[in-house]
PDB file of C-alpha atoms in Angstrom:
ATOM      1  CA  MET A  11     -79.162 -87.014 -45.277  1.00  0.00           C
ATOM      2  CA  LYS A  12     -80.734 -85.564 -42.159  1.00  0.00           C
ATOM      3  CA  PRO A  13     -78.614 -83.351 -39.916  1.00  0.00           C
ATOM      4  CA  LEU A  14     -76.652 -85.016 -37.145  1.00  0.00           C
ATOM      5  CA  GLU A  15     -79.012 -83.909 -34.384  1.00  0.00           C
ATOM      6  CA  THR A  16     -82.016 -85.319 -36.181  1.00  0.00           C
ATOM      7  CA  ARG A  17     -80.310 -88.659 -36.567  1.00  0.00           C
ATOM      8  CA  LEU A  18     -79.267 -88.644 -32.923  1.00  0.00           C
ATOM      9  CA  ALA A  19     -82.792 -87.727 -31.906  1.00  0.00           C
ATOM     10  CA  ARG A  20     -84.154 -90.707 -33.839  1.00  0.00           C
ATOM     11  CA  LEU A  21     -81.731 -93.059 -32.131  1.00  0.00           C
ATOM     12  CA  ALA A  22     -82.471 -91.576 -28.737  1.00  0.00           C
ATOM     13  CA  ARG A  23     -86.176 -91.956 -29.406  1.00  0.00           C
ATOM     14  CA  LYS A  24     -85.603 -95.669 -29.799  1.00  0.00           C
ATOM     15  CA  GLY A  25     -83.938 -95.715 -26.417  1.00  0.00           C
ATOM     16  CA  ASP A  26     -80.283 -95.237 -27.331  1.00  0.00           C
ATOM     17  CA  GLN A  27     -78.895 -93.392 -24.340  1.00  0.00           C
ATOM     18  CA  ARG A  28     -75.509 -92.845 -25.909  1.00  0.00           C
ATOM     19  CA  ALA A  29     -77.133 -90.947 -28.743  1.00  0.00           C
ATOM     20  CA  PHE A  30     -78.872 -88.751 -26.209  1.00  0.00           C
ATOM     21  CA  ALA A  31     -75.592 -88.222 -24.372  1.00  0.00           C
ATOM     22  CA  GLU A  32     -74.227 -86.866 -27.629  1.00  0.00           C
ATOM     23  CA  ILE A  33     -77.109 -84.441 -27.909  1.00  0.00           C
ATOM     24  CA  VAL A  34     -76.350 -83.316 -24.362  1.00  0.00           C
ATOM     25  CA  ASP A  35     -72.744 -82.857 -25.334  1.00  0.00           C
ATOM     26  CA  LEU A  36     -73.631 -80.810 -28.385  1.00  0.00           C
ATOM     27  CA  TYR A  37     -75.944 -78.424 -26.561  1.00  0.00           C
ATOM     28  CA  LYS A  38     -75.064 -78.251 -22.887  1.00  0.00           C
ATOM     29  CA  ASP A  39     -72.607 -75.377 -23.251  1.00  0.00           C
ATOM     30  CA  LYS A  40     -74.940 -73.286 -25.375  1.00  0.00           C
ATOM     31  CA  LEU A  41     -77.914 -73.852 -23.136  1.00  0.00           C
ATOM     32  CA  TYR A  42     -75.915 -73.173 -20.004  1.00  0.00           C
ATOM     33  CA  HIS A  43     -74.599 -69.925 -21.406  1.00  0.00           C
ATOM     34  CA  LEU A  44     -78.133 -68.940 -22.356  1.00  0.00           C
ATOM     35  CA  ALA A  45     -79.587 -69.905 -18.985  1.00  0.00           C
ATOM     36  CA  TYR A  46     -76.812 -68.293 -16.998  1.00  0.00           C
ATOM     37  CA  ARG A  47     -77.221 -64.978 -18.778  1.00  0.00           C
ATOM     38  CA  MET A  48     -80.992 -65.175 -18.479  1.00  0.00           C
ATOM     39  CA  THR A  49     -81.116 -66.016 -14.781  1.00  0.00           C
ATOM     40  CA  GLY A  50     -77.813 -64.504 -13.661  1.00  0.00           C
ATOM     41  CA  ASN A  51     -77.400 -67.422 -11.333  1.00  0.00           C
ATOM     42  CA  ARG A  52     -75.327 -70.583 -11.706  1.00  0.00           C
ATOM     43  CA  GLN A  53     -77.520 -72.872  -9.670  1.00  0.00           C
ATOM     44  CA  GLU A  54     -80.612 -71.839 -11.567  1.00  0.00           C
ATOM     45  CA  ALA A  55     -78.787 -72.165 -14.859  1.00  0.00           C
ATOM     46  CA  GLU A  56     -77.850 -75.751 -14.019  1.00  0.00           C
ATOM     47  CA  ASP A  57     -81.416 -76.536 -13.038  1.00  0.00           C
ATOM     48  CA  VAL A  58     -82.797 -75.010 -16.214  1.00  0.00           C
ATOM     49  CA  VAL A  59     -80.382 -76.943 -18.416  1.00  0.00           C
ATOM     50  CA  GLN A  60     -81.154 -80.201 -16.664  1.00  0.00           C
ATOM     51  CA  GLU A  61     -84.886 -79.592 -16.903  1.00  0.00           C
ATOM     52  CA  ALA A  62     -84.590 -78.649 -20.572  1.00  0.00           C
ATOM     53  CA  PHE A  63     -82.829 -81.878 -21.477  1.00  0.00           C
ATOM     54  CA  LEU A  64     -85.294 -83.887 -19.466  1.00  0.00           C
ATOM     55  CA  ARG A  65     -88.145 -82.303 -21.412  1.00  0.00           C
ATOM     56  CA  VAL A  66     -86.387 -82.910 -24.673  1.00  0.00           C
ATOM     57  CA  TYR A  67     -85.905 -86.541 -23.726  1.00  0.00           C
ATOM     58  CA  LYS A  68     -89.498 -87.055 -22.692  1.00  0.00           C
ATOM     59  CA  ASN A  69     -90.818 -85.342 -25.799  1.00  0.00           C
ATOM     60  CA  LEU A  70     -88.573 -86.827 -28.464  1.00  0.00           C
ATOM     61  CA  ASP A  71     -91.661 -88.383 -30.022  1.00  0.00           C
ATOM     62  CA  ARG A  72     -93.087 -84.961 -30.561  1.00  0.00           C
ATOM     63  CA  TYR A  73     -90.053 -83.469 -32.215  1.00  0.00           C
ATOM     64  CA  ASP A  74     -91.019 -82.354 -35.699  1.00  0.00           C
ATOM     65  CA  GLU A  75     -88.153 -83.214 -38.021  1.00  0.00           C
ATOM     66  CA  ASN A  76     -89.104 -80.451 -40.427  1.00  0.00           C
ATOM     67  CA  GLN A  77     -87.984 -78.003 -37.815  1.00  0.00           C
ATOM     68  CA  LYS A  78     -84.356 -77.435 -36.919  1.00  0.00           C
ATOM     69  CA  PHE A  79     -83.437 -79.357 -33.804  1.00  0.00           C
ATOM     70  CA  SER A  80     -81.661 -76.298 -32.437  1.00  0.00           C
ATOM     71  CA  THR A  81     -84.847 -74.241 -32.753  1.00  0.00           C
ATOM     72  CA  TRP A  82     -86.758 -76.822 -30.765  1.00  0.00           C
ATOM     73  CA  ILE A  83     -84.205 -77.159 -27.974  1.00  0.00           C
ATOM     74  CA  TYR A  84     -83.698 -73.389 -27.726  1.00  0.00           C
ATOM     75  CA  ARG A  85     -87.447 -72.934 -27.475  1.00  0.00           C
ATOM     76  CA  ILE A  86     -87.696 -75.361 -24.585  1.00  0.00           C
ATOM     77  CA  ALA A  87     -84.765 -73.812 -22.724  1.00  0.00           C
ATOM     78  CA  THR A  88     -85.792 -70.206 -23.360  1.00  0.00           C
ATOM     79  CA  ASN A  89     -89.313 -70.837 -22.173  1.00  0.00           C
ATOM     80  CA  LEU A  90     -88.023 -72.418 -18.984  1.00  0.00           C
ATOM     81  CA  CYS A  91     -85.871 -69.346 -18.345  1.00  0.00           C
ATOM     82  CA  ILE A  92     -88.714 -66.952 -19.058  1.00  0.00           C
ATOM     83  CA  ASP A  93     -91.000 -68.893 -16.711  1.00  0.00           C
ATOM     84  CA  ARG A  94     -88.454 -68.633 -13.943  1.00  0.00           C
ATOM     85  CA  LEU A  95     -87.974 -64.928 -14.410  1.00  0.00           C
ATOM     86  CA  ARG A  96     -91.720 -64.348 -14.457  1.00  0.00           C
ATOM     87  CA  LYS A  97     -92.189 -66.313 -11.262  1.00  0.00           C
ATOM     88  CA  ARG A  98     -89.349 -64.422  -9.679  1.00  0.00           C
ATOM     89  CA  ARG A  99     -90.932 -61.161 -10.697  1.00  0.00           C
ATOM     90  CA  ALA A 100     -94.272 -62.229  -9.267  1.00  0.00           C
ATOM     91  CA  VAL A 101     -92.620 -62.910  -5.943  1.00  0.00           C
ATOM     92  CA  TYR A 102     -90.838 -59.592  -5.843  1.00  0.00           C
ATOM     93  CA  SER A 103     -93.608 -57.347  -7.064  1.00  0.00           C
ATOM     94  CA  LEU A 104     -95.906 -57.833  -4.113  1.00  0.00           C
ATOM     95  CA  ASP A 105     -96.412 -54.100  -3.995  1.00  0.00           C
ATOM     96  CA  ALA A 106     -99.114 -54.324  -6.648  1.00  0.00           C
ATOM     97  CA  GLU A 107     -99.063 -51.352  -8.990  1.00  0.00           C
ATOM     98  CA  SER A 108     -96.859 -53.022 -11.585  1.00  0.00           C
ATOM     99  CA  THR A 109     -99.843 -54.227 -13.560  1.00  0.00           C
ATOM    100  CA  ASP A 110     -97.659 -55.668 -16.201  1.00  0.00           C
ATOM    101  CA  HIS A 111     -96.625 -52.869 -18.432  1.00  0.00           C
ATOM    102  CA  ASP A 112     -94.942 -55.876 -19.775  1.00  0.00           C
ATOM    103  CA  GLY A 113     -91.962 -53.804 -20.498  1.00  0.00           C
ATOM    104  CA  LEU A 114     -89.524 -51.464 -19.032  1.00  0.00           C
ATOM    105  CA  ASP A 115     -90.691 -51.706 -15.446  1.00  0.00           C
ATOM    106  CA  GLY A 116     -90.227 -55.447 -15.468  1.00  0.00           C
ATOM    107  CA  TYR A 117     -86.655 -55.671 -14.363  1.00  0.00           C
ATOM    108  CA  SER A 118     -86.010 -59.214 -13.514  1.00  0.00           C
ATOM    109  CA  MET A 119     -84.989 -58.531  -9.933  1.00  0.00           C
ATOM    110  CA  MET A 120     -82.115 -60.838  -9.924  1.00  0.00           C
ATOM    111  CA  PRO A 121     -80.735 -62.476  -6.850  1.00  0.00           C
ATOM    112  CA  SER A 122     -77.485 -62.846  -8.703  1.00  0.00           C
ATOM    113  CA  ASP A 123     -75.069 -65.137  -7.049  1.00  0.00           C
ATOM    114  CA  GLU A 124     -72.260 -63.484  -5.236  1.00  0.00           C
ATOM    115  CA  ARG A 125     -69.813 -66.308  -5.567  1.00  0.00           C
ATOM    116  CA  THR A 126     -66.639 -65.109  -7.156  1.00  0.00           C
ATOM    117  CA  PRO A 127     -64.505 -67.895  -8.491  1.00  0.00           C
ATOM    118  CA  GLU A 128     -60.965 -66.921  -9.253  1.00  0.00           C
ATOM    119  CA  SER A 129     -61.710 -66.634 -12.921  1.00  0.00           C
ATOM    120  CA  GLU A 130     -64.110 -63.834 -12.155  1.00  0.00           C
ATOM    121  CA  LEU A 131     -61.544 -61.830 -10.297  1.00  0.00           C
ATOM    122  CA  LEU A 132     -59.794 -61.544 -13.593  1.00  0.00           C
ATOM    123  CA  LEU A 133     -62.914 -60.386 -15.312  1.00  0.00           C
ATOM    124  CA  SER A 134     -62.414 -56.925 -16.623  1.00  0.00           C
ATOM    125  CA  GLU A 135     -64.406 -54.018 -15.365  1.00  0.00           C
ATOM    126  CA  THR A 136     -65.832 -53.670 -18.860  1.00  0.00           C
ATOM    127  CA  GLN A 137     -67.202 -57.175 -18.860  1.00  0.00           C
ATOM    128  CA  LYS A 138     -68.800 -56.616 -15.499  1.00  0.00           C
ATOM    129  CA  LEU A 139     -70.558 -53.538 -16.785  1.00  0.00           C
ATOM    130  CA  ILE A 140     -71.845 -55.394 -19.821  1.00  0.00           C
ATOM    131  CA  ARG A 141     -73.089 -58.279 -17.727  1.00  0.00           C
ATOM    132  CA  GLU A 142     -74.856 -55.905 -15.398  1.00  0.00           C
ATOM    133  CA  ALA A 143     -76.453 -54.078 -18.282  1.00  0.00           C
ATOM    134  CA  ILE A 144     -77.754 -57.343 -19.738  1.00  0.00           C
ATOM    135  CA  ALA A 145     -78.980 -58.409 -16.318  1.00  0.00           C
ATOM    136  CA  THR A 146     -81.145 -55.307 -16.007  1.00  0.00           C
ATOM    137  CA  LEU A 147     -82.821 -55.783 -19.377  1.00  0.00           C
ATOM    138  CA  PRO A 148     -86.542 -56.405 -19.037  1.00  0.00           C
ATOM    139  CA  VAL A 149     -87.335 -60.071 -19.637  1.00  0.00           C
ATOM    140  CA  LYS A 150     -88.914 -59.704 -23.037  1.00  0.00           C
ATOM    141  CA  TYR A 151     -85.887 -57.910 -24.389  1.00  0.00           C
ATOM    142  CA  LYS A 152     -83.405 -59.984 -22.480  1.00  0.00           C
ATOM    143  CA  SER A 153     -84.282 -63.298 -24.102  1.00  0.00           C
ATOM    144  CA  ILE A 154     -84.135 -61.747 -27.551  1.00  0.00           C
ATOM    145  CA  MET A 155     -80.851 -59.924 -27.012  1.00  0.00           C
ATOM    146  CA  ILE A 156     -79.226 -63.032 -25.586  1.00  0.00           C
ATOM    147  CA  LEU A 157     -80.393 -65.196 -28.473  1.00  0.00           C
ATOM    148  CA  ARG A 158     -79.268 -62.576 -30.954  1.00  0.00           C
ATOM    149  CA  TYR A 159     -75.917 -61.545 -29.562  1.00  0.00           C
ATOM    150  CA  LEU A 160     -74.739 -64.320 -27.300  1.00  0.00           C
ATOM    151  CA  GLN A 161     -76.110 -67.272 -29.234  1.00  0.00           C
ATOM    152  CA  ASP A 162     -75.773 -65.634 -32.602  1.00  0.00           C
ATOM    153  CA  LEU A 163     -79.228 -66.597 -33.847  1.00  0.00           C
ATOM    154  CA  SER A 164     -80.705 -64.782 -36.830  1.00  0.00           C
ATOM    155  CA  LEU A 165     -83.857 -62.708 -36.465  1.00  0.00           C
ATOM    156  CA  GLN A 166     -85.762 -65.436 -38.316  1.00  0.00           C
ATOM    157  CA  GLU A 167     -84.445 -68.145 -35.991  1.00  0.00           C
ATOM    158  CA  ILE A 168     -85.407 -66.092 -32.952  1.00  0.00           C
ATOM    159  CA  SER A 169     -88.851 -65.656 -34.419  1.00  0.00           C
ATOM    160  CA  ASP A 170     -89.112 -69.459 -34.764  1.00  0.00           C
ATOM    161  CA  VAL A 171     -87.789 -70.098 -31.267  1.00  0.00           C
ATOM    162  CA  LEU A 172     -90.101 -67.629 -29.582  1.00  0.00           C
ATOM    163  CA  ASP A 173     -92.976 -68.199 -31.955  1.00  0.00           C
ATOM    164  CA  MET A 174     -93.526 -64.531 -32.674  1.00  0.00           C
ATOM    165  CA  PRO A 175     -93.458 -62.493 -35.879  1.00  0.00           C
ATOM    166  CA  VAL A 176     -90.070 -61.352 -37.155  1.00  0.00           C
ATOM    167  CA  THR A 177     -91.329 -57.774 -37.037  1.00  0.00           C
ATOM    168  CA  THR A 178     -91.848 -58.092 -33.287  1.00  0.00           C
ATOM    169  CA  VAL A 179     -88.407 -59.607 -32.851  1.00  0.00           C
ATOM    170  CA  LYS A 180     -86.929 -56.724 -34.794  1.00  0.00           C
ATOM    171  CA  THR A 181     -88.663 -54.066 -32.743  1.00  0.00           C
ATOM    172  CA  ARG A 182     -87.449 -55.718 -29.572  1.00  0.00           C
ATOM    173  CA  VAL A 183     -83.893 -56.009 -30.820  1.00  0.00           C
ATOM    174  CA  HIS A 184     -83.985 -52.299 -31.617  1.00  0.00           C
ATOM    175  CA  ARG A 185     -85.327 -51.380 -28.194  1.00  0.00           C
ATOM    176  CA  GLY A 186     -82.999 -53.790 -26.463  1.00  0.00           C
ATOM    177  CA  ARG A 187     -80.055 -52.226 -28.231  1.00  0.00           C
ATOM    178  CA  GLU A 188     -81.120 -48.745 -27.228  1.00  0.00           C
ATOM    179  CA  PHE A 189     -81.594 -49.899 -23.668  1.00  0.00           C
ATOM    180  CA  LEU A 190     -78.073 -51.311 -23.530  1.00  0.00           C
ATOM    181  CA  ARG A 191     -76.613 -48.290 -25.269  1.00  0.00           C
ATOM    182  CA  LYS A 192     -78.102 -45.984 -22.653  1.00  0.00           C
ATOM    183  CA  LYS A 193     -76.873 -48.205 -19.850  1.00  0.00           C
ATOM    184  CA  LEU A 194     -73.359 -48.417 -21.203  1.00  0.00           C
ATOM    185  CA  GLU A 195     -72.792 -45.186 -23.067  1.00  0.00           C
ATOM    186  CA  HIS A 196     -71.283 -43.162 -20.283  1.00  0.00           C
ATOM    187  CA  LYS A 197     -69.558 -46.028 -18.592  1.00  0.00           C
ATOM    188  CA  LEU A 198     -67.473 -47.528 -21.331  1.00  0.00           C
TER     189      LEU A 198
ATOM    190  CA  MET B  20     -91.264 -17.809 -38.884  1.00  0.00           C
ATOM    191  CA  ARG B  21     -90.226 -21.157 -40.127  1.00  0.00           C
ATOM    192  CA  ILE B  22     -87.724 -20.407 -42.754  1.00  0.00           C
ATOM    193  CA  ASN B  23     -85.700 -23.451 -41.941  1.00  0.00           C
ATOM    194  CA  SER B  24     -88.408 -25.947 -42.550  1.00  0.00           C
ATOM    195  CA  PRO B  25     -86.810 -29.323 -43.254  1.00  0.00           C
ATOM    196  CA  LEU B  26     -88.399 -29.489 -46.678  1.00  0.00           C
ATOM    197  CA  LYS B  27     -86.405 -26.504 -47.824  1.00  0.00           C
ATOM    198  CA  LYS B  28     -83.172 -28.347 -47.211  1.00  0.00           C
ATOM    199  CA  GLY B  29     -83.908 -30.679 -50.030  1.00  0.00           C
ATOM    200  CA  MET B  30     -84.821 -34.307 -50.567  1.00  0.00           C
ATOM    201  CA  ALA B  31     -81.647 -35.714 -49.113  1.00  0.00           C
ATOM    202  CA  ASP B  32     -82.475 -34.391 -45.723  1.00  0.00           C
ATOM    203  CA  MET B  33     -83.737 -36.978 -43.337  1.00  0.00           C
ATOM    204  CA  LYS B  34     -85.361 -36.480 -40.006  1.00  0.00           C
ATOM    205  CA  CYS B  35     -83.515 -37.893 -37.034  1.00  0.00           C
ATOM    206  CA  ASN B  36     -86.303 -40.234 -35.988  1.00  0.00           C
ATOM    207  CA  ILE B  37     -86.248 -41.806 -39.429  1.00  0.00           C
ATOM    208  CA  ALA B  38     -82.470 -41.919 -39.359  1.00  0.00           C
ATOM    209  CA  VAL B  39     -82.524 -43.805 -36.066  1.00  0.00           C
ATOM    210  CA  ALA B  40     -84.940 -46.367 -37.486  1.00  0.00           C
ATOM    211  CA  SER B  41     -82.609 -46.737 -40.469  1.00  0.00           C
ATOM    212  CA  ILE B  42     -79.619 -47.098 -38.178  1.00  0.00           C
ATOM    213  CA  HIS B  43     -81.244 -50.110 -36.561  1.00  0.00           C
ATOM    214  CA  GLU B  44     -82.194 -51.619 -39.896  1.00  0.00           C
ATOM    215  CA  TYR B  45     -78.612 -51.088 -40.938  1.00  0.00           C
ATOM    216  CA  LEU B  46     -77.314 -52.842 -37.823  1.00  0.00           C
ATOM    217  CA  ASP B  47     -79.688 -55.732 -38.590  1.00  0.00           C
ATOM    218  CA  GLY B  48     -78.125 -55.918 -42.037  1.00  0.00           C
ATOM    219  CA  ASP B  49     -81.503 -55.173 -43.567  1.00  0.00           C
ATOM    220  CA  LEU B  50     -81.095 -51.657 -44.916  1.00  0.00           C
ATOM    221  CA  PRO B  51     -81.246 -51.537 -48.737  1.00  0.00           C
ATOM    222  CA  ARG B  52     -78.248 -50.033 -50.480  1.00  0.00           C
ATOM    223  CA  ASP B  53     -79.927 -46.839 -51.665  1.00  0.00           C
ATOM    224  CA  GLU B  54     -81.199 -46.186 -48.173  1.00  0.00           C
ATOM    225  CA  ILE B  55     -77.734 -46.709 -46.779  1.00  0.00           C
ATOM    226  CA  LYS B  56     -76.621 -43.842 -48.996  1.00  0.00           C
ATOM    227  CA  HIS B  57     -79.436 -41.725 -47.679  1.00  0.00           C
ATOM    228  CA  LEU B  58     -78.451 -42.516 -44.143  1.00  0.00           C
ATOM    229  CA  GLN B  59     -74.792 -41.752 -44.791  1.00  0.00           C
ATOM    230  CA  GLU B  60     -75.739 -38.335 -46.082  1.00  0.00           C
ATOM    231  CA  HIS B  61     -77.696 -37.649 -42.954  1.00  0.00           C
ATOM    232  CA  LEU B  62     -74.905 -38.885 -40.700  1.00  0.00           C
ATOM    233  CA  GLN B  63     -72.433 -36.536 -42.340  1.00  0.00           C
ATOM    234  CA  SER B  64     -74.472 -33.556 -41.305  1.00  0.00           C
ATOM    235  CA  CYS B  65     -75.854 -34.791 -37.994  1.00  0.00           C
ATOM    236  CA  ALA B  66     -73.419 -35.309 -35.151  1.00  0.00           C
ATOM    237  CA  ALA B  67     -76.089 -36.663 -32.815  1.00  0.00           C
ATOM    238  CA  CYS B  68     -77.112 -39.524 -35.101  1.00  0.00           C
ATOM    239  CA  SER B  69     -73.523 -40.216 -35.988  1.00  0.00           C
ATOM    240  CA  THR B  70     -72.594 -40.522 -32.323  1.00  0.00           C
ATOM    241  CA  ARG B  71     -75.626 -42.708 -31.803  1.00  0.00           C
ATOM    242  CA  LEU B  72     -74.552 -45.147 -34.501  1.00  0.00           C
ATOM    243  CA  ASP B  73     -71.053 -45.318 -33.033  1.00  0.00           C
ATOM    244  CA  ALA B  74     -72.428 -46.002 -29.584  1.00  0.00           C
ATOM    245  CA  LEU B  75     -74.772 -48.718 -30.866  1.00  0.00           C
ATOM    246  CA  GLU B  76     -72.023 -50.401 -32.832  1.00  0.00           C
ATOM    247  CA  LYS B  77     -69.790 -50.307 -29.809  1.00  0.00           C
ATOM    248  CA  THR B  78     -72.549 -51.715 -27.626  1.00  0.00           C
ATOM    249  CA  ASN B  79     -73.099 -54.608 -30.043  1.00  0.00           C
ATOM    250  CA  ALA B  80     -69.421 -55.381 -30.183  1.00  0.00           C
ATOM    251  CA  PHE B  81     -69.067 -55.326 -26.412  1.00  0.00           C
ATOM    252  CA  VAL B  82     -72.054 -57.564 -25.848  1.00  0.00           C
ATOM    253  CA  GLN B  83     -70.839 -60.022 -28.461  1.00  0.00           C
ATOM    254  CA  SER B  84     -67.418 -60.110 -26.878  1.00  0.00           C
ATOM    255  CA  LEU B  85     -68.744 -61.385 -23.587  1.00  0.00           C
ATOM    256  CA  PRO B  86     -67.123 -64.786 -23.035  1.00  0.00           C
ATOM    257  CA  ALA B  87     -69.320 -67.846 -22.698  1.00  0.00           C
ATOM    258  CA  GLU B  88     -69.822 -69.178 -19.225  1.00  0.00           C
ATOM    259  CA  ALA B  89     -68.851 -72.842 -19.070  1.00  0.00           C
ATOM    260  CA  PRO B  90     -71.083 -75.306 -17.226  1.00  0.00           C
ATOM    261  CA  PRO B  91     -69.573 -77.336 -14.387  1.00  0.00           C
ATOM    262  CA  SER B  92     -67.983 -80.596 -15.506  1.00  0.00           C
ATOM    263  CA  TYR B  93     -70.487 -82.741 -13.596  1.00  0.00           C
ATOM    264  CA  LEU B  94     -73.476 -81.345 -15.469  1.00  0.00           C
ATOM    265  CA  SER B  95     -73.595 -83.956 -18.258  1.00  0.00           C
ATOM    266  CA  ASP B  96     -73.561 -86.743 -15.713  1.00  0.00           C
ATOM    267  CA  ARG B  97     -76.216 -85.104 -13.646  1.00  0.00           C
ATOM    268  CA  ILE B  98     -78.407 -84.735 -16.718  1.00  0.00           C
ATOM    269  CA  MET B  99     -77.956 -88.317 -17.874  1.00  0.00           C
ATOM    270  CA  LYS B 100     -78.682 -89.624 -14.388  1.00  0.00           C
ATOM    271  CA  SER B 101     -81.855 -87.571 -14.176  1.00  0.00           C
ATOM    272  CA  LEU B 102     -83.396 -89.280 -17.201  1.00  0.00           C
ATOM    273  CA  PRO B 103     -86.056 -91.900 -16.643  1.00  0.00           C
ATOM    274  CA  LYS B 104     -84.535 -95.386 -16.832  1.00  0.00           C
ATOM    275  CA  SER B 105     -86.413 -96.368 -19.930  1.00  0.00           C
ATOM    276  CA  ARG B 106     -88.119 -94.154 -22.422  1.00  0.00           C
ATOM    277  CA  ARG B 107     -90.688 -96.837 -23.081  1.00  0.00           C
ATOM    278  CA  PRO B 108     -91.313 -99.062 -20.111  1.00  0.00           C
ATOM    279  CA  ALA B 109     -93.735-101.094 -22.202  1.00  0.00           C
ATOM    280  CA  SER B 110     -91.405-101.734 -25.086  1.00  0.00           C
ATOM    281  CA  TRP B 111     -89.180-104.394 -23.521  1.00  0.00           C
ATOM    282  CA  THR B 112     -92.121-106.482 -22.469  1.00  0.00           C
ATOM    283  CA  SER B 113     -93.406-106.806 -25.986  1.00  0.00           C
TER     284      SER B 113
END
């Protein structure tokens, strides 16, 4: 028997909106968490999640059932996040020079939202530091570290989601880890 | 005079740059057992690499412990309402 998501996707493809609502229910929290950590902004995270589901819906015909549904939906959402961060970077880096070293200079210049709901007042200092450290990760490491450590994807799954060799994923996980270690080492 | 060339310390001795690469493989869960032994030997004699592993393990644990951010309750509705009315406008005419 096919996994639940695949069956739901088939039903949704035939126009069953309730089946699609179930897909939304299964993935909205994960995608929101991903998008919020990627963009650092609630409004943008909501927009990304909405856009991701819309794309999924419109492209159900193109979903390849040999692939895990989660891989497909993560790919769509991650790419939307990366696009946003790239655009943001383009806007902020008007002062030329940053000819895409494609790496450590590319901080994603986040206009993080300053809203502080009550729950956040309770957030420990430690958590704030970790969030800040993740926020300053360059985009290409950020997506990988979030998929690895906040979404708990394996290196192979990340390689499928981002369509890049596992060896590249590995190298980036290693660098991302070192980056975070340096950021946090003397603070925690 | 290079009396203390690393080679003279014997086969078990590992250079720190190699140890760091192994540390990451280890954290990925991909370091073969015999190489883990090798790494352990190095860590016993190298405070810097040992501290590094501790710091990386701590970093991983901290990042993993970050609680998930919950989406607002209206999000599902907003998503469902944003979908086109029919996936196949042609299908109900046929």
